[in-house]
Amino acid sequence: PVKDGSGTSSDDEAAEGLRRRLGQEARAVPPRPVAPQCRGTPESGDDEGLSMSKYLLGALVLVAMGLLIASGLPADANMRRGSSPYPQPLQGCILALPQDSQQQPLSLDPQDSHSLQSVSLLLDRLAKENQEIRLMQAELQAHKEELQALLRRSEDEAAAAGVQQQSLAAENSRLQAALERETAALRDARAELQRLQAVGSPGIPSP
């Protein structure tokens, strides 16, 4: 027992000395000089932030390495003595981890299966409604094209009727003018006949 106690105290002293040495080395490392940058450039603040982040990250890495090395010395000593490098509570967690991490068979909840069935039915209904909407759109497009064809036909017929009406009006005007000329000629012929009859009546010998 006396031997184990002396070994533990020597390990602790070695770890403490290593911690102090690492702390002195970390304090002795001078900061890297930063190149001067032009004032007023928009990237100067970002570069300074990055350099500070790099310094902080380097310091954290040094501290972490020191802690790892310091914590590794007692673990190596304990392993040489035949004991476990982990504390007792941590050993319990490590031993219990495989039992807790065993894969359990997946059990499907009836409510989840009902929800999945409802979702599948809803998707089927939406697909059917989309198909019906496509059919209705196709029918509406066909009716629209048919109405446009009828409208074009009616416009063509109206245009043809307008042309025919114009031709009939022109023919009517021509016939009316011809009738007026014929009426005037007939009137002139009657007047000439009456004049001739009036002139020829005195020269007719009496019996």
Tab-separated table of C-alpha atoms in Angstrom:
chain	number	residue	atom	x	y	z
A	1	PRO	CA	0.000	0.000	0.000
A	2	VAL	CA	2.823	2.372	0.736
A	3	LYS	CA	4.282	1.673	-2.683
A	4	ASP	CA	1.006	2.454	-4.465
A	5	GLY	CA	0.654	5.725	-2.586
A	6	SER	CA	4.131	6.848	-3.526
A	7	GLY	CA	3.527	5.925	-7.163
A	8	THR	CA	0.313	7.923	-7.234
A	9	SER	CA	1.921	10.972	-5.655
A	10	SER	CA	4.807	10.842	-8.120
A	11	ASP	CA	2.360	10.603	-11.027
A	12	ASP	CA	0.424	13.567	-9.688
A	13	GLU	CA	3.595	15.578	-9.308
A	14	ALA	CA	4.653	14.706	-12.867
A	15	ALA	CA	1.239	15.739	-14.203
A	16	GLU	CA	1.344	19.012	-12.256
A	17	GLY	CA	4.829	19.749	-13.575
A	18	LEU	CA	3.699	19.049	-17.126
A	19	ARG	CA	0.720	21.383	-16.693
A	20	ARG	CA	2.973	24.166	-15.440
A	21	ARG	CA	5.454	23.642	-18.266
A	22	LEU	CA	2.691	23.755	-20.885
A	23	GLY	CA	1.258	26.896	-19.299
A	24	GLN	CA	4.667	28.579	-19.356
A	25	GLU	CA	5.212	27.590	-22.978
A	26	ALA	CA	1.779	28.906	-23.927
A	27	ARG	CA	2.510	32.230	-22.184
A	28	ALA	CA	5.973	32.403	-23.715
A	29	VAL	CA	4.724	32.081	-27.295
A	30	PRO	CA	4.647	35.640	-28.673
A	31	PRO	CA	1.668	36.664	-30.774
A	32	ARG	CA	2.202	36.641	-34.505
A	33	PRO	CA	2.631	40.124	-35.969
A	34	VAL	CA	-0.267	41.303	-38.038
A	35	ALA	CA	0.522	43.022	-41.316
A	36	PRO	CA	-0.770	46.600	-41.369
A	37	GLN	CA	-3.698	47.183	-43.646
A	38	CYS	CA	-5.034	50.284	-45.266
A	39	ARG	CA	-7.589	52.160	-43.278
A	40	GLY	CA	-11.017	52.565	-44.781
A	41	THR	CA	-11.041	49.254	-46.679
A	42	PRO	CA	-14.187	47.163	-46.015
A	43	GLU	CA	-12.148	43.940	-45.556
A	44	SER	CA	-9.920	45.169	-42.662
A	45	GLY	CA	-12.449	44.327	-39.918
A	46	ASP	CA	-13.014	40.834	-41.312
A	47	ASP	CA	-9.241	40.103	-41.501
A	48	GLU	CA	-8.723	41.279	-37.907
A	49	GLY	CA	-11.621	39.104	-36.747
A	50	LEU	CA	-10.169	36.092	-38.561
A	51	SER	CA	-6.703	36.641	-37.072
A	52	MET	CA	-8.150	36.926	-33.549
A	53	SER	CA	-10.174	33.765	-34.148
A	54	LYS	CA	-7.011	31.962	-35.271
A	55	TYR	CA	-5.151	33.073	-32.122
A	56	LEU	CA	-8.001	31.977	-29.868
A	57	LEU	CA	-8.252	28.658	-31.699
A	58	GLY	CA	-4.515	28.063	-31.330
A	59	ALA	CA	-4.668	28.831	-27.607
A	60	LEU	CA	-7.605	26.460	-27.148
A	61	VAL	CA	-5.737	23.730	-29.039
A	62	LEU	CA	-2.691	24.170	-26.796
A	63	VAL	CA	-4.829	24.047	-23.644
A	64	ALA	CA	-6.679	20.965	-24.901
A	65	MET	CA	-3.406	19.196	-25.726
A	66	GLY	CA	-2.060	20.021	-22.286
A	67	LEU	CA	-5.179	18.679	-20.595
A	68	LEU	CA	-5.084	15.510	-22.688
A	69	ILE	CA	-1.422	14.893	-21.910
A	70	ALA	CA	-1.952	15.677	-18.233
A	71	SER	CA	-4.950	13.384	-17.980
A	72	GLY	CA	-3.150	10.663	-19.934
A	73	LEU	CA	-0.313	10.266	-17.414
A	74	PRO	CA	-2.440	8.952	-14.517
A	75	ALA	CA	-4.305	6.726	-16.937
A	76	ASP	CA	-1.046	5.168	-18.161
A	77	ALA	CA	0.136	4.694	-14.594
A	78	ASN	CA	-3.134	3.057	-13.608
A	79	MET	CA	-2.986	0.780	-16.634
A	80	ARG	CA	0.569	-0.258	-15.696
A	81	ARG	CA	-0.734	-1.109	-12.225
A	82	GLY	CA	-3.509	-3.219	-13.798
A	83	SER	CA	-6.428	-0.921	-12.983
A	84	SER	CA	-8.894	0.608	-15.428
A	85	PRO	CA	-8.071	4.105	-16.760
A	86	TYR	CA	-11.693	5.210	-16.421
A	87	PRO	CA	-13.469	6.178	-13.190
A	88	GLN	CA	-16.035	3.822	-11.743
A	89	PRO	CA	-19.134	5.819	-12.867
A	90	LEU	CA	-17.716	6.065	-16.377
A	91	GLN	CA	-17.052	2.312	-16.427
A	92	GLY	CA	-20.685	1.678	-15.576
A	93	CYS	CA	-21.789	3.904	-18.431
A	94	ILE	CA	-19.426	2.202	-20.869
A	95	LEU	CA	-20.530	-1.272	-19.814
A	96	ALA	CA	-24.187	-0.324	-19.933
A	97	LEU	CA	-23.905	1.288	-23.354
A	98	PRO	CA	-24.037	-1.912	-25.467
A	99	GLN	CA	-27.105	-3.113	-23.584
A	100	ASP	CA	-28.884	0.222	-24.060
A	101	SER	CA	-27.863	0.481	-27.705
A	102	GLN	CA	-29.343	-2.863	-28.719
A	103	GLN	CA	-31.674	-2.403	-31.651
A	104	GLN	CA	-35.278	-2.884	-30.710
A	105	PRO	CA	-37.737	-4.265	-33.298
A	106	LEU	CA	-39.738	-1.474	-34.868
A	107	SER	CA	-43.382	-1.637	-33.867
A	108	LEU	CA	-45.894	0.225	-36.001
A	109	ASP	CA	-48.519	2.061	-34.017
A	110	PRO	CA	-52.100	1.370	-35.202
A	111	GLN	CA	-52.725	5.116	-35.143
A	112	ASP	CA	-49.729	5.642	-37.416
A	113	SER	CA	-50.960	2.954	-39.788
A	114	HIS	CA	-54.386	4.590	-39.828
A	115	SER	CA	-52.762	7.955	-40.557
A	116	LEU	CA	-50.732	6.433	-43.396
A	117	GLN	CA	-53.866	4.845	-44.815
A	118	SER	CA	-55.699	8.171	-44.598
A	119	VAL	CA	-52.829	9.925	-46.346
A	120	SER	CA	-52.777	7.313	-49.120
A	121	LEU	CA	-56.541	7.640	-49.588
A	122	LEU	CA	-56.227	11.420	-49.687
A	123	LEU	CA	-53.478	11.177	-52.309
A	124	ASP	CA	-55.612	8.831	-54.425
A	125	ARG	CA	-58.561	11.205	-54.215
A	126	LEU	CA	-56.374	14.152	-55.179
A	127	ALA	CA	-55.033	12.202	-58.156
A	128	LYS	CA	-58.581	11.389	-59.301
A	129	GLU	CA	-59.659	15.010	-58.875
A	130	ASN	CA	-56.653	16.174	-60.879
A	131	GLN	CA	-57.550	13.731	-63.647
A	132	GLU	CA	-61.159	14.969	-63.660
A	133	ILE	CA	-59.935	18.565	-63.792
A	134	ARG	CA	-57.737	17.724	-66.787
A	135	LEU	CA	-60.704	16.115	-68.566
A	136	MET	CA	-62.891	19.147	-67.847
A	137	GLN	CA	-60.175	21.455	-69.151
A	138	ALA	CA	-59.946	19.392	-72.345
A	139	GLU	CA	-63.748	19.549	-72.794
A	140	LEU	CA	-63.774	23.306	-72.176
A	141	GLN	CA	-60.989	23.759	-74.709
A	142	ALA	CA	-62.951	21.730	-77.272
A	143	HIS	CA	-66.114	23.800	-76.634
A	144	LYS	CA	-64.091	26.991	-76.909
A	145	GLU	CA	-62.633	25.948	-80.250
A	146	GLU	CA	-66.118	24.966	-81.479
A	147	LEU	CA	-67.565	28.334	-80.444
A	148	GLN	CA	-64.709	30.138	-82.140
A	149	ALA	CA	-65.360	28.168	-85.332
A	150	LEU	CA	-69.083	29.032	-85.185
A	151	LEU	CA	-68.250	32.681	-84.574
A	152	ARG	CA	-65.919	32.759	-87.562
A	153	ARG	CA	-68.572	31.056	-89.706
A	154	SER	CA	-71.250	33.527	-88.605
A	155	GLU	CA	-68.902	36.406	-89.317
A	156	ASP	CA	-68.203	35.005	-92.769
A	157	GLU	CA	-71.928	34.518	-93.392
A	158	ALA	CA	-72.653	38.043	-92.166
A	159	ALA	CA	-69.978	39.401	-94.452
A	160	ALA	CA	-71.396	37.400	-97.374
A	161	ALA	CA	-74.912	38.569	-96.519
A	162	GLY	CA	-73.679	42.143	-96.402
A	163	VAL	CA	-72.083	41.790	-99.814
A	164	GLN	CA	-75.252	40.176	-101.177
A	165	GLN	CA	-77.387	42.902	-99.647
A	166	GLN	CA	-75.201	45.538	-101.194
A	167	SER	CA	-75.472	43.845	-104.593
A	168	LEU	CA	-79.249	43.553	-104.227
A	169	ALA	CA	-79.486	47.228	-103.286
A	170	ALA	CA	-77.422	48.165	-106.317
A	171	GLU	CA	-79.592	45.973	-108.555
A	172	ASN	CA	-82.716	47.507	-107.063
A	173	SER	CA	-81.399	50.995	-107.695
A	174	ARG	CA	-80.556	50.056	-111.280
A	175	LEU	CA	-84.006	48.563	-111.888
A	176	GLN	CA	-85.681	51.579	-110.319
A	177	ALA	CA	-83.717	53.920	-112.568
A	178	ALA	CA	-84.654	51.825	-115.619
A	179	LEU	CA	-88.298	51.869	-114.584
A	180	GLU	CA	-88.186	55.612	-114.196
A	181	ARG	CA	-86.674	55.937	-117.677
A	182	GLU	CA	-89.291	53.643	-119.170
A	183	THR	CA	-92.046	55.583	-117.420
A	184	ALA	CA	-90.682	58.860	-118.745
A	185	ALA	CA	-90.441	57.415	-122.282
A	186	LEU	CA	-93.985	56.113	-122.072
A	187	ARG	CA	-95.178	59.470	-120.869
A	188	ASP	CA	-93.390	61.179	-123.730
A	189	ALA	CA	-94.891	58.708	-126.220
A	190	ARG	CA	-98.404	59.361	-124.946
A	191	ALA	CA	-97.859	63.092	-125.174
A	192	GLU	CA	-96.589	62.719	-128.740
A	193	LEU	CA	-99.564	60.550	-129.638
A	194	GLN	CA	-101.982	63.066	-128.208
A	195	ARG	CA	-100.257	65.838	-130.106
A	196	LEU	CA	-100.444	63.899	-133.339
A	197	GLN	CA	-104.089	63.135	-132.797
A	198	ALA	CA	-104.806	66.807	-132.163
A	199	VAL	CA	-102.974	67.863	-135.282
A	200	GLY	CA	-104.588	65.249	-137.510
A	201	SER	CA	-108.185	65.733	-136.464
A	202	PRO	CA	-108.961	68.932	-138.607
A	203	GLY	CA	-107.532	67.509	-141.812
A	204	ILE	CA	-109.702	64.454	-141.862
A	205	PRO	CA	-112.388	64.778	-144.700
A	206	SER	CA	-115.901	64.498	-143.628
A	207	PRO	CA	-117.960	61.763	-145.443
